Amino acid sequence: MTALLEVQDLRVTFGGTAAVRGASLAVAKGETHCLVGESGCGKSVTSLAIMGLLARGGRREASALRFAGLEIGGLNEREMSRLRGDRMAMIFQEPMTSLNPAYTVGSQMTEVLRRHRGATRAQAVDRAAELLGRVGITAPGLRLGQFPHQLSGGLRQRVMIAMALMCDPELLIADEPTTALDVTVQAQILRLLAGLQRDLGLGILLITHDLGVVARIADRVSVMYAGEVVESAPTAELFGNPRHPYTRGLLACVPVPGKVKRGDPLGSIPGVVPRIPPGFRGCAFRDRCEYAHAECSGPIPRQQAGPGHEVLCTLALAA
Amino acid sequence: MTPAIEVRDLRRIFNVRQGLFAPPRQVRAVDGVSFAVPPGSVLGVVGESGCGKSTLARMILGLLPPTSGEVLVDGQRLSSMDRKARARLIQPVFQDPFSSLNPRRRVQDIVAMPLVAQGNIDRATVARRVAEALERVGLSAEQGGRFPSQLSGGQRQRVAIARALVLRPRIVICDEPTSALDVSVQAQILNLLDELRRDLGLTYLFISHNLAVVEHVASEVAVMYLGRIVERQESEALFHNPRHPYTQALLASVLTPEPGLGVPDVGLGDIMPDPANVPPGCRFHPRCPRVFAPCATQEPRPTTSAAGLVECHLEG
Ligand SMILES: Nc1ncnc2c1ncn2[C@@H]1O[C@H](COP(=O)(O)OP(=O)(O)O)[C@@H](O)[C@H]1O
Ligand SMILES: Nc1ncnc2c1ncn2[C@@H]1O[C@H](COP(=O)(O)OP(=O)(O)O)[C@@H](O)[C@H]1O
Ligand SMILES: [Mg+2]
Ligand SMILES: [Mg+2]
C-alpha cells in the first residue's frame, strides 16, 4: 500500500517552544488514521503544518512531507493554496473557522469549485446541492440560501464537511470535528464520515482527544505526547495491547459504563503536559510516568512491539 | 428524611425578542420538572445541549427566578431564604474554570470570597478556612498566592471547587464540571468530587452531557428532553434497562473505547429540538424511532413506579 500522505520527522517550533518534535505518520488511501493525545500535545500544529497553515512565527522542518507521491515541503504558498480545498481538505472543530458569517452557505460552497475547477455557477450550485444531500441535509435548496448563523451546530458541521468535499479531495484532515457536538449528533457525523470514506476512498487524518471515537472509527492510531508520536498501531492492537505507559494511562482515565464500579476511583495521570524547550533530551513523559528510571533521560529507542506497532519507550513492557 | 433538594413543577419561560417589531417568542427552557434528591446522594442530569439543564441548575441555586413552581433546599423554600443563608447551604461548580474565576485576583482571595461575603467572619478565620479548603482540593499554599492564568485547567477547576466548599455547604450543584477538561484531568476531578462527597457527606446535582461520566458518579439519573424529565431511574437500572426511547438513543450514541463495534445508527433523524417550538403531543415524537398513534396528539403522562419515572405512551 503506497501512502497517500507521508510525514517523516516533522518538527515545528514557535520561538522557544518545540511544539512538534520529530513526528512521523502515514495515511493510506481509504484509511482513517487517528491522532490522539491530551490538549497541548501538538495535534493541531501537526495538521496545520501538513496543510501549510501554521500561524506566523511557526517554523516547520521535515525530512519528508509527501502527498500522493509529491513532495510538498518545498511548495510555495501559491502552489499549496492550489492543493488546499482541492486535493486535500481540512475541517475544524469550530465550523465558523471555515465558514464566513457574511456569505450564504451556497455562495461559499460554490466559490470553492469555481476557484479550483473553473466550474460555472450552475454546475457549482448543482454540486453543492448534491453534497448537502449527501451529508444528510434535507431541503438543500433552502440551506444554500441561508447564512451560517441560521444553522444549528450539527448542521454547520455538515455544511463544512460538504464544503470540504466540493472538489473531491483525496485526503481529509479533520481536527476534532465532533468535539463541540452532542453525542447524538456526533454519532451521525462520524457515520457520515465513515460512509463517505467507504464510497469515495478518502484518506482521513482525524484528530481527537476522545478514545471512544478513535476505537470506533480508526484503522490506525498514533498517540501523541509533547510533540512526539509515542505509540502507533492498528486500532485493535492499540486497544488490546497498549504498550506505552502514556497510552495505558489515557485508557485508564476513560469512564466506561460497567468497567469501573461507581465509587471506585478512575485511573488518572498526575500532572500536566509539560512545555518542552528546544534541545530537550530524553522522554518527555518521564515526570508523570510511574515506571520512570535513569535511562529515561537518555536517548529513547523506538521499539517494534508487533506488526505495525511502534513504541517510543525504554521499557520492554509486558503485554 | 427531608430531601436535600426538592423541586415541584418547576418552570422557566424566556421571552425572546428576535427583532424590534417581531412578536416575542416563548422559550420553554424548563417545562414542569419535579424531583427530590435524598441527602448524601448524587442525581445525575443528562440531555442534549439546550434541553434546560443549566436553567434548572440556576433556579436551584437561586440565580434565576422560576416562572412558576417551587425549589426547596433542605426542606426550606429557596424563595424565602436570604442570600447569605442560601450560600451556606448550596454552592455551584460550573463548567468553565477559565471564565468563572476573576483573572485579576489571587487564588486565595477567590476562594475567600463566599466567606468574606458573609460579612461577620474575622480575618484569621478566613485565612484558616481558605487554607483548609485549598488543602482539601489538593492545592498548595504557594498555589494559593498565584493568579488563575498561572494555573492549568485542572488546577483552576480545583480552585472553583475550593471556593464552593469554603462555606461548608451541604449541597453542590455541578454543571458540566469536567466538560472543558482532558480525560486525564477529568478523572482527577471526578475522583476528587467523589472523595469530597464521602468525607463531607455532600449531596450533588451533577449535570453532564457525557453519559459515561454520569454513570460513574450518579446514584440516580434524570434524562431531560426539551425542558422535561422524560425518565428517571436509579443509575444502574437506567444503564441496564433504559425504558424511554430517547434514553435508549442517548445510551446507544455513547462511544465506548471498544474497537470493532463501529458507530451505531441511533435513529434520531436530523430534526433538532427547539424549546421555542415544542411539538404537540409527546415532545419527542418527531425524532422517536418508535412513534405510534397517540404520540403526535396526546401528551404522555409520567408513569411512576418503584423503578422510577417514565414519560412515554409505550409505558401506558
Ligand atoms: N501560534 C502559536 N504560537 C505559539 N505556540 C503555539 C501556537 N500554536 C500552538 N502552540 C503551542 O504548540 C503546542 C501544541 O499545540 P496544539 O497543536 O494546539 O495542541 P493540541 O492540538 O494537541 O491540543 C502547545 O504548547 C501550544 O501552546
Ligand atoms: N437568559 C436566557 N434568555 C433566553 N433564552 C435562554 C436564556 N438562558 C437559556 N435560554 C434558552 O433556554 C434553553 C435551555 O438552555 P440551557 O438551560 O442553557 O440548556 P442546557 O444547559 O441543557 O444546554 C435554550 O434554548 C437556551 O437558548
Ligand atoms: Mg487542537
Ligand atoms: Mg448547560
XYZ file of C-alpha atoms in Angstrom, chain B residues 7-249:
243
model
C -38.312 20.855 43.060
C -42.050 20.941 42.425
C -43.457 21.549 38.959
C -40.670 23.975 38.173
C -40.940 26.069 35.019
C -38.950 28.783 33.359
C -40.044 30.571 30.228
C -37.814 33.095 28.476
C -39.457 35.706 26.286
C -37.049 36.280 23.465
C -37.446 39.134 21.001
C -35.926 38.477 17.612
C -36.461 41.908 16.150
C -37.904 45.252 17.131
C -41.346 44.520 15.688
C -41.409 40.746 15.787
C -43.649 39.247 18.458
C -41.674 37.747 21.350
C -41.115 34.014 21.174
C -41.562 31.928 24.270
C -38.647 29.638 25.013
C -39.846 26.917 27.381
C -36.447 26.129 28.854
C -37.733 24.178 31.862
C -41.283 22.971 31.498
C -42.671 21.275 34.586
C -39.915 19.447 36.435
C -40.370 17.702 39.801
C -37.946 15.553 41.759
C -36.380 15.064 45.163
C -32.753 14.281 45.940
C -32.065 12.471 49.231
C -29.146 13.778 51.285
C -25.794 12.210 50.506
C -26.812 11.030 47.056
C -25.947 12.198 43.562
C -28.628 12.960 40.999
C -27.150 12.990 37.507
C -28.935 15.106 34.891
C -28.286 14.313 31.235
C -29.652 15.514 27.920
C -28.597 17.257 24.740
C -27.498 20.885 24.780
C -30.392 23.297 25.061
C -32.669 20.890 26.938
C -32.681 23.109 30.023
C -30.047 21.613 32.320
C -28.267 24.873 33.163
C -31.543 26.761 33.541
C -32.650 24.129 36.059
C -29.333 24.444 37.900
C -29.538 28.239 38.052
C -33.048 28.110 39.500
C -31.973 25.632 42.185
C -29.059 27.913 43.048
C -31.389 30.896 43.315
C -29.564 32.665 40.490
C -32.667 32.753 38.296
C -36.267 33.118 39.478
C -38.647 30.414 38.249
C -41.658 31.383 36.158
C -43.648 29.028 38.374
C -43.119 26.144 40.748
C -41.014 25.790 43.808
C -37.495 24.913 44.935
C -36.900 23.569 48.445
C -33.398 23.183 49.764
C -33.041 21.152 52.932
C -36.795 21.477 53.420
C -36.806 25.270 53.211
C -38.267 27.354 50.436
C -35.466 28.889 48.462
C -37.581 31.984 47.781
C -37.919 32.712 51.488
C -34.226 32.311 52.284
C -31.790 35.237 52.316
C -28.701 35.152 50.123
C -26.220 34.509 52.898
C -28.167 31.581 54.326
C -28.548 30.140 50.845
C -24.818 30.411 50.201
C -24.085 28.459 53.376
C -26.300 25.635 52.181
C -25.797 25.329 48.437
C -22.908 26.210 46.136
C -22.113 25.873 42.417
C -19.246 24.470 40.390
C -19.523 25.486 36.741
C -18.042 24.134 33.547
C -15.612 26.752 32.563
C -12.769 27.233 35.032
C -11.424 29.909 32.691
C -14.292 32.351 32.776
C -15.737 31.621 36.214
C -12.647 32.853 38.066
C -11.728 36.531 38.263
C -8.355 36.767 36.455
C -7.184 39.784 38.498
C -7.490 38.129 41.902
C -5.203 35.679 43.578
C -6.456 32.154 44.147
C -6.657 32.588 47.922
C -8.819 35.707 47.532
C -11.095 33.957 45.035
C -11.601 31.083 47.458
C -12.209 33.510 50.347
C -14.981 35.434 48.540
C -18.009 33.483 49.804
C -16.695 33.755 53.386
C -15.978 37.461 53.102
C -19.446 38.000 51.639
C -20.940 36.578 54.837
C -19.641 39.756 56.476
C -19.025 38.790 60.088
C -16.010 36.478 59.910
C -12.636 37.662 61.192
C -9.533 37.614 59.015
C -7.738 34.880 60.884
C -10.716 32.544 60.487
C -10.988 33.382 56.795
C -7.296 32.593 56.283
C -7.590 29.313 58.163
C -10.715 28.193 56.309
C -9.187 29.116 52.926
C -6.053 27.124 53.734
C -8.245 24.163 54.723
C -10.283 24.349 51.521
C -7.175 24.592 49.335
C -5.647 21.605 51.048
C -8.850 19.594 50.665
C -8.772 20.033 46.881
C -5.064 19.296 46.594
C -3.675 22.808 46.089
C -0.629 24.097 47.957
C -0.415 27.352 49.923
C 2.058 28.547 47.292
C -0.532 27.953 44.551
C -2.975 29.984 46.667
C -0.801 33.015 46.017
C -0.958 32.681 42.247
C -3.336 34.121 39.665
C -5.718 31.831 37.714
C -3.739 32.372 34.500
C -0.729 30.752 36.173
C -2.619 27.503 36.748
C -3.595 24.618 34.474
C -7.245 23.914 33.608
C -7.488 21.150 36.183
C -5.963 23.322 38.907
C -8.419 26.101 38.082
C -11.309 23.679 38.482
C -9.849 22.745 41.881
C -9.932 26.439 42.787
C -13.612 26.583 41.814
C -14.292 23.525 43.985
C -12.383 25.028 46.926
C -14.446 28.202 46.589
C -17.630 26.103 46.603
C -16.517 24.280 49.768
C -15.204 27.138 51.863
C -18.614 27.817 53.473
C -19.011 24.081 54.184
C -22.251 23.754 52.218
C -24.282 20.560 52.229
C -25.221 20.671 48.562
C -23.126 21.318 45.475
C -24.603 21.881 42.023
C -22.052 20.759 39.427
C -22.886 21.993 35.914
C -20.634 20.177 33.434
C -17.684 20.412 35.844
C -15.322 18.376 33.667
C -16.555 19.108 30.153
C -13.736 21.524 29.352
C -11.018 19.221 30.673
C -8.876 16.454 29.192
C -9.833 12.892 30.178
C -6.738 12.607 32.342
C -7.684 15.740 34.268
C -11.375 14.846 34.223
C -10.540 11.610 36.021
C -8.637 13.533 38.714
C -11.548 15.930 39.262
C -14.174 13.152 39.322
C -12.126 11.226 41.856
C -11.771 14.379 43.959
C -15.508 15.144 43.842
C -16.326 11.614 44.922
C -13.835 11.715 47.781
C -15.243 15.058 48.970
C -18.788 13.765 48.841
C -17.895 10.818 51.027
C -15.739 12.710 53.500
C -18.055 15.696 53.872
C -21.414 13.977 53.338
C -22.273 16.244 50.381
C -25.258 15.949 48.064
C -24.658 16.640 44.384
C -26.790 17.566 41.467
C -24.408 16.560 38.697
C -25.123 17.827 35.192
C -23.252 16.427 32.233
C -23.779 15.638 28.589
C -21.338 12.725 28.993
C -23.362 9.668 29.992
C -20.337 7.606 30.895
C -19.293 10.271 33.388
C -22.785 10.385 34.878
C -22.897 6.625 35.137
C -19.673 6.758 37.095
C -20.743 9.377 39.638
C -24.538 9.357 39.962
C -26.704 7.201 42.198
C -29.798 8.212 40.250
C -30.136 9.690 36.755
C -32.708 12.053 35.272
C -32.910 12.325 31.487
C -34.089 15.708 30.213
C -35.645 16.423 26.860
C -36.953 19.841 25.840
C -37.387 21.050 29.401
C -38.931 17.932 30.920
C -37.605 14.884 32.691
C -38.664 12.028 30.447
C -37.078 9.271 32.503
C -35.632 8.965 35.975
C -34.187 5.776 37.398
C -31.612 4.514 39.759
C -28.306 4.717 37.869
C -27.608 1.019 37.432
C -31.174 0.309 36.293
C -31.143 3.177 33.819
C -27.958 1.992 32.177
C -29.004 -1.645 32.057
C -32.642 -1.175 31.256
C -33.374 2.212 29.708
C -37.113 2.495 29.125
C -37.679 5.723 27.234
C -36.728 5.598 23.515
C -34.812 8.836 23.998
C -32.748 7.352 26.815
C -32.114 4.327 24.638
C -30.886 6.531 21.791
